[in-house]
Amino acid sequence: MNLLPQKESAPKSHVELLYQAFQRKERIFRMNVGISWGVLLLILVFLFSGQEWTLAGIPFKTIKVDSEFIRANMVFIAGGIGETIKISILSIMLAIFLALMAALGRLSRFPPFYALSTFYVSLIRGTPLYLQIFFFFLALPQLGIILPGLWAGVLALGLNYGAYMSEVFRAGISSVGKGQREAAIALGMTNGQLMRRIVLPQALRFAIPPMGNDFIAMTKDSALVAATGFVHELMWRAVKVGRAQFHNLEALIMAAIFYWVMTLFLTAIQSRIEARLSKGDR
Amino acid sequence: MSAPIIKLTNLKKYFGRLEVLKGIDLEVQPREVVCVIGRSGSGKSTMLRCINFLEEPSEGTIEIHGLVIPAGGKGKEHQQLVHEARLVTGMVFQEFNLFPHMSILENVMEAPIIVKGMDHAKAKEIAEMNLARVGMLFKKDEYPLRISGGQKQRVAIARALAMEPKVMLFDEPTSALDPELIGEVLEVMKGLAKEGTTMLVVTHEMEFAREVADRIVVMNEGELIEQGKPEDILNHPQHEQTQALLDRYRTGKK
Ligand SMILES: Nc1ncnc2c1ncn2[C@@H]1O[C@H](COP(=O)(O)OP(=O)(O)OP(=O)(O)O)[C@@H](O)[C@H]1O
Ligand SMILES: [Mg+2]
């Protein structure tokens, strides 16, 4: 008989068990959410599946879409995705530049610069984006200024988003503590060096997640540019073929799917970037 | 005696109507270690911060390494003097203030490259030398978030040293540290003192002051009320406020 107690595998600590239970709960929750998403998606597809049946003598039918039309116009509408992304990227670049300038102006103690910044933000936030877009497409030509369609759109969207994003940048710059500035100044850095090397890199990191949100929002707001008829992006194409052949339903559904998939894709990229940022070297 | 590295003459500082420094006169000689003690709010930090113009002094004159800078100066010339004064002073803060977006090595290389225009290789060499001096070379590729408070402060010291200042200013360098991490920072500072670094140190560490300081100055309500050799100040304080301050340390309060 063996009197020595057999060593069992080390008992899991209480904390470890609690943590595992918590993780299991989280996993189950996420799985159920995933399943529910699938069900909702199926219902949506079913709604547009064109089924007909009778139940207890009452006829039912779901929405029927013209698959012939879809097949024929899919490529044409999808052809607008490139333009949508192009206008979004150009606009967000302009917006980032303007937002940075506006944020610096807002933090400046030089009155004209401060005034210019607050004036710009106030004007843009005080008027509808839709109006701003039409202004660039329709009002400027009256003054003899005719911009190519794409650039008019970029200008309008960039100016608009720049005004809203300036707040994010300002918060980012303010989030860099006084101690950081003092350390840099004590080392002999000038204000410009301090901004470029110490404050802005930290502020940008702070601003990346909200900037991602803005970019995703921009891909959809770029659809407003379609209304002017000069930029042949996703929305414009959908409306064009939908109207012409009286198949607005199919055309808009297709555009919606493209926008949605694009958003899902961009959101996935964004959460990757955010995970990277929050993990490492902050 | 040779020319002092720091000479403050009738230094005054107001914050609004509050007079925080009431006419300070102080000299620090080359290779001297001077510890500043005094109760909270007595103006120790303000005095230190006036020396490198993190605070603009209100009245008086600041001389650093031959630069004579009167308070209240304006314009390009004054700015240039201030800049030069910052180049010859290194400062270590209570809160370390390392740059979180740069590695340890980059933290130390940054100012020599950006401010002095040093080339990358030379800056790296100097940075590594100074990190070795504070015993932090082994963490050079880490980021500040990943090292302990004591290690951060040692890196902050190396960062200041890399600019090769004529005098180091320390503002309570161990006050933000857990007790078990204070020793390593004080060891580094002792090493610097032994090498002959000129240092002006605001501290609550009386044992450090006794051991390392050539001179202790006592501040009270914006004035220097007493100064002398550590053993004189700590064993035979002349001023009743100094006595009260030391009693408070002995009972373990600030
Ligand atoms: N930026 C400021 N604005 C207004 N008052 C200030 C400012 N900085 C310091 N003071 C005041 O000046 C006085 C001296 O402050 P200082 O920080 O120099 O004291 P200290 O001796 O370093 O104290 P501690 O030991 O707490 O660090 C305090 O009354 C403080 O409230
Ligand atoms: Mg202080």
Coordinates of C-alpha atoms and ligand atoms in Angstrom, one line a residue:
Chain A
M1 CA 0.0 0.0 0.0
N2 CA 1.3 3.4 -1.0
L3 CA 1.1 5.8 2.0
L4 CA 2.4 8.7 0.1
P5 CA -0.4 10.7 -1.4
Q6 CA -0.4 10.7 -5.1
K7 CA 0.3 14.1 -6.4
E8 CA -2.7 15.2 -8.4
S9 CA -2.6 17.7 -11.1
A10 CA -2.4 21.1 -9.3
P11 CA -5.8 22.2 -8.3
K12 CA -6.9 25.2 -10.2
S13 CA -7.1 28.3 -8.0
H14 CA -10.4 29.9 -7.3
V15 CA -9.5 33.0 -9.3
E16 CA -8.6 30.8 -12.3
L17 CA -11.9 29.0 -12.1
L18 CA -13.9 32.2 -11.9
Y19 CA -12.0 33.6 -14.9
Q20 CA -12.6 30.5 -17.0
A21 CA -16.3 30.6 -16.1
F22 CA -16.4 34.2 -17.2
Q23 CA -14.7 33.4 -20.5
R24 CA -17.0 30.6 -21.2
K25 CA -20.0 32.9 -20.6
E26 CA -18.5 35.4 -23.0
R27 CA -17.9 32.8 -25.6
I28 CA -21.5 31.5 -25.4
F29 CA -22.8 35.1 -25.6
R30 CA -20.8 35.8 -28.7
M31 CA -21.8 32.5 -30.3
N32 CA -25.5 33.2 -29.8
V33 CA -25.2 36.7 -31.2
G34 CA -23.5 35.2 -34.2
I35 CA -26.4 32.7 -34.7
S36 CA -29.0 35.4 -34.3
W37 CA -27.2 37.5 -36.9
G38 CA -27.4 34.5 -39.3
V39 CA -31.1 34.1 -38.6
L40 CA -31.8 37.8 -39.2
L41 CA -29.9 37.6 -42.4
L42 CA -31.9 34.6 -43.6
I43 CA -35.1 36.4 -42.8
L44 CA -34.0 39.4 -44.8
V45 CA -33.0 37.1 -47.8
F46 CA -36.3 35.3 -47.5
L47 CA -38.2 38.6 -47.6
F48 CA -36.8 39.3 -51.0
S49 CA -36.9 35.7 -52.3
G50 CA -40.2 36.1 -54.2
Q51 CA -41.8 33.0 -52.6
E52 CA -45.6 32.5 -53.0
W53 CA -47.7 30.1 -50.9
T54 CA -51.1 29.8 -49.3
L55 CA -51.8 29.2 -45.7
A56 CA -55.3 28.3 -44.5
G57 CA -56.6 29.7 -47.8
I58 CA -54.8 33.0 -47.4
P59 CA -52.2 33.7 -50.1
F60 CA -48.8 34.9 -49.0
K61 CA -45.9 36.2 -51.0
T62 CA -42.6 37.8 -50.4
I63 CA -40.9 40.5 -52.4
K64 CA -39.9 39.5 -55.9
V65 CA -36.8 41.0 -57.4
D66 CA -35.8 40.8 -61.0
S67 CA -32.7 38.7 -61.0
E68 CA -32.2 39.3 -64.7
F69 CA -31.9 43.0 -64.1
I70 CA -29.5 42.4 -61.2
R71 CA -27.3 40.2 -63.3
A72 CA -27.3 42.7 -66.1
N73 CA -26.4 45.7 -64.0
M74 CA -24.3 44.3 -61.2
V75 CA -21.0 45.1 -62.9
F76 CA -22.1 48.6 -63.8
I77 CA -23.1 49.5 -60.3
A78 CA -20.1 47.8 -58.7
G79 CA -18.0 49.9 -61.0
G80 CA -18.8 52.8 -58.7
I81 CA -17.1 51.3 -55.7
G82 CA -13.7 52.5 -56.9
E83 CA -15.0 56.0 -57.3
T84 CA -16.7 56.0 -53.9
I85 CA -13.4 54.9 -52.3
K86 CA -11.4 57.3 -54.2
I87 CA -13.6 60.3 -53.3
S88 CA -13.6 59.1 -49.7
I89 CA -9.9 58.8 -49.4
L90 CA -9.2 62.1 -51.0
S91 CA -11.8 63.8 -48.9
I92 CA -10.5 62.3 -45.7
M93 CA -7.0 63.4 -46.5
L94 CA -8.2 67.0 -47.0
A95 CA -10.3 66.7 -43.9
I96 CA -7.3 65.5 -41.8
F97 CA -5.2 68.4 -43.0
L98 CA -8.0 71.0 -42.3
A99 CA -8.8 69.4 -38.9
L100 CA -5.2 69.6 -37.9
M101 CA -5.0 73.3 -38.9
A102 CA -8.3 74.1 -37.2
A103 CA -7.2 72.3 -34.0
L104 CA -3.9 74.2 -33.9
G105 CA -5.8 77.4 -34.6
R106 CA -8.2 76.7 -31.8
L107 CA -5.3 76.2 -29.4
S108 CA -3.4 79.2 -30.7
R109 CA -3.1 82.4 -28.8
F110 CA -2.7 84.4 -32.0
P111 CA -6.1 86.0 -32.5
P112 CA -6.5 85.9 -36.3
F113 CA -5.5 82.2 -36.4
Y114 CA -7.8 81.4 -33.5
A115 CA -10.6 83.4 -35.1
L116 CA -10.1 81.8 -38.5
S117 CA -10.4 78.3 -36.9
T118 CA -13.5 79.0 -34.9
F119 CA -15.1 80.9 -37.8
Y120 CA -14.5 77.9 -40.2
V121 CA -15.8 75.4 -37.7
S122 CA -18.9 77.4 -36.9
L123 CA -19.8 78.1 -40.5
I124 CA -19.5 74.5 -41.6
R125 CA -21.3 73.1 -38.6
G126 CA -24.0 75.7 -38.9
T127 CA -25.0 74.6 -42.4
P128 CA -26.2 71.2 -43.9
L129 CA -23.7 69.0 -45.7
Y130 CA -26.2 68.7 -48.5
L131 CA -26.2 72.4 -49.0
Q132 CA -22.4 72.6 -48.9
I133 CA -22.1 70.0 -51.6
F134 CA -24.6 71.8 -53.8
F135 CA -22.8 75.0 -53.2
F136 CA -19.6 73.7 -54.7
F137 CA -21.4 72.1 -57.7
L138 CA -24.0 74.7 -58.5
A139 CA -23.1 78.0 -56.8
L140 CA -19.5 78.3 -57.7
P141 CA -20.1 77.8 -61.5
Q142 CA -22.3 80.8 -61.4
L143 CA -19.2 82.8 -60.3
G144 CA -17.4 81.3 -63.2
I145 CA -15.5 78.8 -61.0
I146 CA -16.0 75.3 -62.5
L147 CA -14.4 72.5 -60.7
P148 CA -14.2 69.0 -62.1
G149 CA -17.0 67.0 -60.4
L150 CA -14.7 64.8 -58.3
W151 CA -12.8 67.8 -56.9
A152 CA -15.9 69.7 -56.1
G153 CA -17.1 66.7 -54.1
V154 CA -13.8 66.3 -52.4
L155 CA -13.7 69.9 -51.4
A156 CA -17.2 69.8 -50.0
L157 CA -16.8 66.6 -48.0
G158 CA -13.2 67.5 -46.9
L159 CA -14.3 70.9 -45.6
N160 CA -17.2 69.5 -43.8
Y161 CA -15.5 66.6 -42.2
G162 CA -12.5 68.7 -41.4
A163 CA -14.6 71.0 -39.2
Y164 CA -16.0 68.1 -37.3
M165 CA -12.7 66.2 -36.9
S166 CA -10.9 69.3 -35.6
E167 CA -12.6 68.6 -32.3
V168 CA -11.1 65.2 -32.2
F169 CA -7.6 66.6 -32.9
R170 CA -8.0 69.3 -30.4
A171 CA -8.9 66.7 -27.7
G172 CA -5.9 64.6 -28.8
I173 CA -3.5 67.5 -28.5
S174 CA -5.0 68.4 -25.1
S175 CA -4.6 64.9 -24.0
V176 CA -0.8 65.2 -24.1
G177 CA 0.0 66.3 -20.6
K178 CA 1.8 69.4 -19.4
G179 CA 4.7 67.2 -18.1
Q180 CA 5.5 66.1 -21.7
R181 CA 5.7 69.7 -22.9
E182 CA 7.9 70.7 -19.9
A183 CA 10.2 67.8 -20.4
A184 CA 10.7 68.7 -24.0
I185 CA 11.2 72.4 -23.3
A186 CA 13.7 71.7 -20.5
L187 CA 15.6 69.7 -23.1
G188 CA 15.8 72.8 -25.2
M189 CA 13.2 72.0 -27.8
T190 CA 11.4 74.9 -29.5
N191 CA 7.7 75.1 -29.7
G192 CA 7.7 73.7 -33.3
Q193 CA 9.9 70.8 -32.4
L194 CA 7.8 70.0 -29.4
M195 CA 4.7 70.0 -31.5
R196 CA 6.1 67.9 -34.3
R197 CA 8.1 65.4 -32.3
I198 CA 6.2 65.0 -29.0
V199 CA 2.7 66.3 -29.1
L200 CA 1.4 65.5 -32.5
P201 CA 2.6 61.9 -32.7
Q202 CA 0.7 61.2 -29.4
A203 CA -2.3 63.3 -30.4
L204 CA -2.5 61.3 -33.7
R205 CA -2.6 58.0 -31.9
F206 CA -5.3 59.3 -29.8
A207 CA -7.2 60.4 -32.9
I208 CA -6.8 57.3 -35.0
P209 CA -9.9 55.4 -33.7
P210 CA -12.3 58.4 -34.2
M211 CA -10.7 59.1 -37.5
G212 CA -11.5 55.5 -38.6
N213 CA -15.1 56.1 -37.7
D214 CA -15.2 59.3 -39.7
F215 CA -13.7 57.6 -42.7
I216 CA -16.3 54.9 -42.6
A217 CA -19.0 57.5 -42.3
M218 CA -17.5 59.4 -45.2
T219 CA -17.8 56.4 -47.5
K220 CA -21.5 56.7 -47.0
D221 CA -21.9 60.4 -47.0
S222 CA -20.1 60.5 -50.3
A223 CA -23.4 59.2 -51.7
L224 CA -24.8 62.7 -51.3
V225 CA -22.4 63.7 -54.1
A226 CA -24.5 61.6 -56.5
A227 CA -27.3 64.1 -56.3
T228 CA -25.3 66.6 -58.3
G229 CA -25.0 64.1 -61.1
F230 CA -21.3 64.8 -61.7
V231 CA -19.5 62.0 -59.9
H232 CA -20.3 58.5 -61.1
E233 CA -19.9 56.7 -57.9
L234 CA -21.9 53.8 -56.4
M235 CA -25.1 55.8 -55.6
W236 CA -25.2 57.7 -58.9
R237 CA -24.9 54.5 -60.8
A238 CA -27.6 52.7 -58.8
V239 CA -30.0 55.6 -59.3
K240 CA -29.2 55.9 -63.0
V241 CA -30.0 52.3 -64.0
G242 CA -32.8 52.0 -61.5
R243 CA -34.7 55.0 -62.9
A244 CA -34.0 54.2 -66.5
Q245 CA -35.5 50.8 -66.3
F246 CA -37.9 51.3 -63.4
H247 CA -36.0 48.9 -61.2
N248 CA -35.2 51.2 -58.4
L249 CA -35.8 48.5 -55.8
E250 CA -33.2 46.1 -57.2
A251 CA -30.7 48.9 -58.0
L252 CA -30.9 50.3 -54.5
I253 CA -30.7 46.9 -52.8
M254 CA -27.5 46.2 -54.7
A255 CA -26.0 49.6 -53.8
A256 CA -27.0 49.0 -50.2
I257 CA -25.3 45.6 -50.2
F258 CA -22.1 47.1 -51.6
Y259 CA -22.1 49.9 -49.1
W260 CA -22.7 47.5 -46.3
V261 CA -20.0 45.0 -47.3
M262 CA -17.6 47.9 -47.7
T263 CA -18.4 49.1 -44.2
L264 CA -18.0 45.7 -42.7
F265 CA -14.7 45.4 -44.4
L266 CA -13.5 48.8 -43.2
T267 CA -14.7 48.1 -39.7
A268 CA -12.7 44.9 -39.5
I269 CA -9.6 46.7 -40.6
Q270 CA -10.3 49.4 -38.1
S271 CA -10.6 47.0 -35.2
R272 CA -7.4 45.4 -36.2
I273 CA -5.6 48.8 -36.1
E274 CA -7.2 49.6 -32.7
A275 CA -6.1 46.3 -31.2
R276 CA -2.6 46.9 -32.4
L277 CA -2.6 50.4 -30.9
S278 CA -4.0 49.4 -27.5
K279 CA -1.7 46.5 -27.2
G280 CA 1.8 47.6 -27.8
D281 CA 4.0 50.4 -27.2
R282 CA 1.9 53.2 -25.8
Chain B
M1 CA 36.7 80.2 -5.8
S2 CA 35.8 79.8 -9.5
A3 CA 32.8 81.4 -11.0
P4 CA 29.5 79.8 -9.8
I5 CA 27.5 77.8 -12.3
I6 CA 24.3 79.1 -10.9
K7 CA 23.9 82.4 -9.3
L8 CA 20.4 83.7 -8.3
T9 CA 20.2 87.3 -7.3
N10 CA 17.1 88.7 -5.6
L11 CA 14.9 86.2 -7.4
K12 CA 11.2 86.9 -7.0
K13 CA 8.2 85.1 -8.5
Y14 CA 4.6 86.1 -8.3
F15 CA 1.7 83.9 -9.3
G16 CA -1.0 86.6 -9.7
R17 CA -0.9 88.4 -6.4
L18 CA 0.7 85.5 -4.6
E19 CA 4.4 86.1 -3.9
V20 CA 6.0 82.7 -4.0
L21 CA 9.6 83.6 -4.1
K22 CA 10.6 86.6 -2.0
G23 CA 14.0 87.5 -3.2
I24 CA 16.2 84.4 -3.3
D25 CA 20.0 84.7 -3.4
L26 CA 21.8 81.4 -4.1
E27 CA 25.0 80.3 -5.7
V28 CA 26.0 76.8 -6.8
Q29 CA 29.7 76.2 -7.5
P30 CA 31.0 73.8 -10.1
R31 CA 31.0 70.1 -8.9
E32 CA 28.9 71.1 -5.9
V33 CA 25.9 69.1 -4.8
V34 CA 23.3 71.3 -3.1
C35 CA 20.1 69.9 -1.6
V36 CA 17.0 72.0 -1.1
I37 CA 14.6 71.1 1.6
G38 CA 11.5 72.9 2.8
R39 CA 7.9 72.2 3.5
S40 CA 5.3 71.7 0.8
G41 CA 4.4 75.0 -0.8
S42 CA 7.5 76.8 0.3
G43 CA 8.5 77.5 -3.4
K44 CA 11.2 74.8 -4.0
S45 CA 9.9 73.7 -7.3
T46 CA 9.2 77.2 -8.4
M47 CA 12.8 78.2 -7.7
L48 CA 14.1 75.3 -9.7
R49 CA 11.7 75.9 -12.6
C50 CA 12.8 79.6 -12.7
I51 CA 16.3 78.5 -13.3
N52 CA 15.5 77.0 -16.7
F53 CA 12.6 79.3 -17.3
L54 CA 9.8 76.8 -17.2
E55 CA 8.5 79.6 -15.0
E56 CA 9.2 83.1 -16.0
P57 CA 10.8 84.9 -13.0
S58 CA 9.2 88.1 -12.0
E59 CA 12.2 90.0 -10.6
G60 CA 15.9 89.5 -10.1
T61 CA 18.7 88.0 -12.1
I62 CA 19.6 84.5 -13.1
E63 CA 23.1 83.6 -14.0
I64 CA 23.9 80.2 -15.4
H65 CA 27.3 79.2 -16.7
G66 CA 28.2 82.8 -17.5
L67 CA 24.8 83.7 -19.1
V68 CA 23.3 86.6 -17.3
I69 CA 19.5 86.7 -17.7
P70 CA 17.5 89.4 -16.0
A71 CA 13.9 88.7 -15.2
G72 CA 11.2 90.2 -17.4
G73 CA 13.3 90.1 -20.6
K74 CA 11.5 90.1 -23.9
G75 CA 12.3 89.6 -27.5
K76 CA 14.7 87.5 -29.6
E77 CA 17.8 88.1 -27.6
H78 CA 16.1 87.1 -24.4
Q79 CA 14.7 84.0 -26.0
Q80 CA 18.1 83.0 -27.2
L81 CA 19.6 83.4 -23.7
V82 CA 16.8 81.3 -22.3
H83 CA 17.4 78.7 -24.9
E84 CA 21.1 78.6 -24.0
A85 CA 20.3 78.4 -20.4
R86 CA 18.1 75.3 -21.1
L87 CA 20.9 73.7 -23.0
V88 CA 23.3 73.9 -20.0
T89 CA 20.8 72.7 -17.5
G90 CA 19.3 69.2 -17.3
M91 CA 16.1 68.7 -15.4
V92 CA 14.6 65.6 -13.8
F93 CA 11.0 65.8 -12.8
Q94 CA 9.0 64.0 -10.1
E95 CA 6.8 62.4 -12.7
F96 CA 9.6 61.3 -15.1
N97 CA 7.8 62.6 -18.2
L98 CA 9.3 60.1 -20.5
F99 CA 7.9 60.2 -24.1
P100 CA 5.6 57.2 -24.3
H101 CA 5.7 56.9 -28.0
M102 CA 9.4 56.4 -28.2
S103 CA 11.6 53.5 -27.0
I104 CA 14.0 54.1 -24.2
L105 CA 16.9 54.6 -26.6
E106 CA 14.9 57.0 -28.7
N107 CA 13.9 59.0 -25.6
V108 CA 17.5 59.6 -24.9
M109 CA 18.6 60.2 -28.5
E110 CA 15.8 62.6 -29.3
A111 CA 17.1 65.9 -27.9
P112 CA 20.7 65.5 -29.1
I113 CA 19.4 64.9 -32.6
I114 CA 16.6 67.4 -32.7
V115 CA 18.0 70.2 -30.6
K116 CA 21.7 69.9 -31.2
G117 CA 21.5 68.5 -34.7
M118 CA 23.8 65.6 -33.8
D119 CA 24.0 62.8 -36.4
H120 CA 22.2 59.6 -35.6
A121 CA 25.3 57.4 -35.0
K122 CA 26.9 59.8 -32.6
A123 CA 23.6 60.4 -30.8
K124 CA 23.2 56.7 -30.4
E125 CA 26.6 56.3 -29.0
I126 CA 26.0 59.0 -26.4
A127 CA 22.6 57.7 -25.6
E128 CA 23.9 54.2 -25.0
M129 CA 26.8 55.5 -22.9
N130 CA 24.4 57.4 -20.7
L131 CA 21.9 54.5 -20.4
A132 CA 24.8 52.4 -19.3
R133 CA 25.7 55.0 -16.7
V134 CA 22.3 54.7 -15.1
G135 CA 22.2 50.9 -15.6
M136 CA 19.4 50.9 -18.1
L137 CA 21.1 49.9 -21.3
F138 CA 19.6 46.5 -21.1
K139 CA 16.1 47.9 -21.6
K140 CA 17.0 50.2 -24.5
D141 CA 14.4 48.8 -26.9
E142 CA 11.6 48.7 -24.4
Y143 CA 8.9 51.3 -24.3
P144 CA 8.4 53.5 -21.1
L145 CA 5.0 51.8 -20.3
R146 CA 6.8 48.5 -19.8
I147 CA 9.4 49.5 -17.2
S148 CA 9.1 50.3 -13.5
G149 CA 9.0 53.8 -12.0
G150 CA 12.5 53.6 -10.7
Q151 CA 13.7 52.5 -14.1
K152 CA 11.8 55.3 -15.7
Q153 CA 13.4 57.8 -13.5
R154 CA 16.8 56.4 -14.3
V155 CA 16.1 56.7 -18.0
A156 CA 14.9 60.3 -17.4
I157 CA 18.2 61.0 -15.8
A158 CA 20.1 59.5 -18.8
R159 CA 17.9 61.6 -21.1
A160 CA 19.0 64.8 -19.4
L161 CA 22.6 63.7 -19.2
A162 CA 22.8 63.0 -22.9
M163 CA 22.5 66.8 -23.5
E164 CA 25.7 67.1 -21.5
P165 CA 24.5 69.9 -19.2
K166 CA 26.7 71.8 -16.9
V167 CA 24.3 71.4 -14.0
M168 CA 21.5 68.9 -13.2
L169 CA 18.3 70.1 -11.5
F170 CA 16.3 67.4 -9.7
D171 CA 12.8 68.2 -8.4
E172 CA 11.9 65.5 -5.9
P173 CA 13.0 62.7 -8.2
T174 CA 11.9 60.0 -5.8
S175 CA 8.7 61.3 -4.5
A176 CA 6.5 59.5 -7.0
L177 CA 8.2 56.2 -6.4
D178 CA 7.2 53.2 -4.4
P179 CA 9.5 53.0 -1.4
E180 CA 11.3 49.9 -2.7
L181 CA 12.2 51.7 -5.9
I182 CA 13.7 54.8 -4.3
G183 CA 17.1 53.3 -3.6
E184 CA 18.1 52.5 -7.2
V185 CA 17.5 56.1 -8.2
L186 CA 19.4 57.6 -5.3
E187 CA 22.3 55.2 -6.1
V188 CA 22.4 56.6 -9.6
M189 CA 22.4 60.1 -8.2
K190 CA 25.2 59.3 -5.7
G191 CA 27.2 58.0 -8.6
L192 CA 26.8 61.2 -10.5
A193 CA 27.8 63.2 -7.4
K194 CA 31.0 61.1 -7.2
E195 CA 31.8 61.8 -10.8
G196 CA 31.7 65.5 -10.0
T197 CA 28.3 66.4 -11.6
T198 CA 27.0 69.7 -10.4
M199 CA 23.6 69.1 -8.9
L200 CA 20.8 71.1 -7.3
V201 CA 18.4 68.7 -5.8
V202 CA 15.0 69.3 -4.2
T203 CA 14.4 66.3 -1.9
H204 CA 12.7 64.9 1.1
E205 CA 15.3 62.2 1.5
M206 CA 17.3 63.4 4.5
E207 CA 19.7 60.5 4.5
F208 CA 20.6 61.1 0.9
A209 CA 21.1 64.8 1.7
R210 CA 23.3 64.0 4.7
E211 CA 25.4 61.6 2.7
V212 CA 25.7 63.3 -0.7
A213 CA 25.1 67.0 -0.3
D214 CA 28.0 69.5 0.1
R215 CA 25.5 72.0 1.3
I216 CA 21.8 72.0 2.3
V217 CA 19.6 75.0 1.9
V218 CA 16.4 75.4 3.7
M219 CA 13.4 77.2 2.1
N220 CA 10.4 78.5 4.0
E221 CA 7.6 80.6 2.6
G222 CA 9.6 81.7 -0.4
E223 CA 12.8 82.5 1.4
L224 CA 16.1 80.8 2.1
I225 CA 16.2 80.8 5.8
E226 CA 19.3 78.8 6.5
Q227 CA 22.1 77.0 4.7
G228 CA 25.2 75.1 5.6
K229 CA 27.0 71.7 5.7
P230 CA 24.6 68.8 6.1
E231 CA 25.8 67.8 9.6
D232 CA 25.3 71.4 10.8
I233 CA 21.8 71.9 9.3
L234 CA 20.6 68.4 10.2
N235 CA 22.2 68.2 13.7
H236 CA 22.2 71.8 14.8
P237 CA 19.5 73.7 13.0
Q238 CA 19.6 77.4 13.9
H239 CA 16.2 78.4 12.6
E240 CA 13.1 77.2 14.4
Q241 CA 11.3 76.5 11.1
T242 CA 14.2 74.2 10.2
Q243 CA 13.8 72.4 13.5
A244 CA 10.1 72.0 12.9
L245 CA 10.7 70.6 9.4
L246 CA 13.3 68.1 10.7
D247 CA 11.0 67.1 13.5
R248 CA 8.3 66.4 10.9
Y249 CA 10.6 64.2 8.9
R250 CA 11.6 62.3 12.0
T251 CA 8.0 61.5 12.8
G252 CA 7.7 60.4 9.2
K253 CA 5.6 63.1 7.6
K254 CA 6.4 65.7 5.0
Ligands
LIG1 N1 1.4 77.7 -11.8 C1 1.0 78.1 -10.6 N2 0.0 79.0 -10.5 C2 -0.4 79.5 -9.3 N3 0.2 79.1 -8.1 C3 1.2 78.3 -8.2 C4 1.7 77.7 -9.4 N4 2.7 76.9 -9.1 C5 2.9 76.9 -7.8 N5 2.0 77.7 -7.2 C6 2.0 78.1 -5.8 O1 3.2 78.5 -5.4 C7 3.6 78.0 -4.1 C8 4.9 77.3 -4.1 O2 4.7 76.1 -4.9 P1 5.9 75.1 -5.2 O3 5.4 74.1 -6.1 O4 7.1 75.9 -5.7 O5 6.2 74.5 -3.8 P2 7.1 73.3 -3.4 O6 8.0 73.8 -2.3 O7 7.8 72.7 -4.5 O8 6.1 72.3 -2.7 P3 6.0 70.7 -2.8 O9 7.0 70.2 -1.7 O10 4.6 70.4 -2.5 O11 6.4 70.3 -4.2 C9 2.4 77.1 -3.7 O12 1.6 77.9 -2.8 C10 1.7 76.8 -5.0 O13 0.3 76.7 -4.7
MG2 MG 7.6 70.9 -5.6

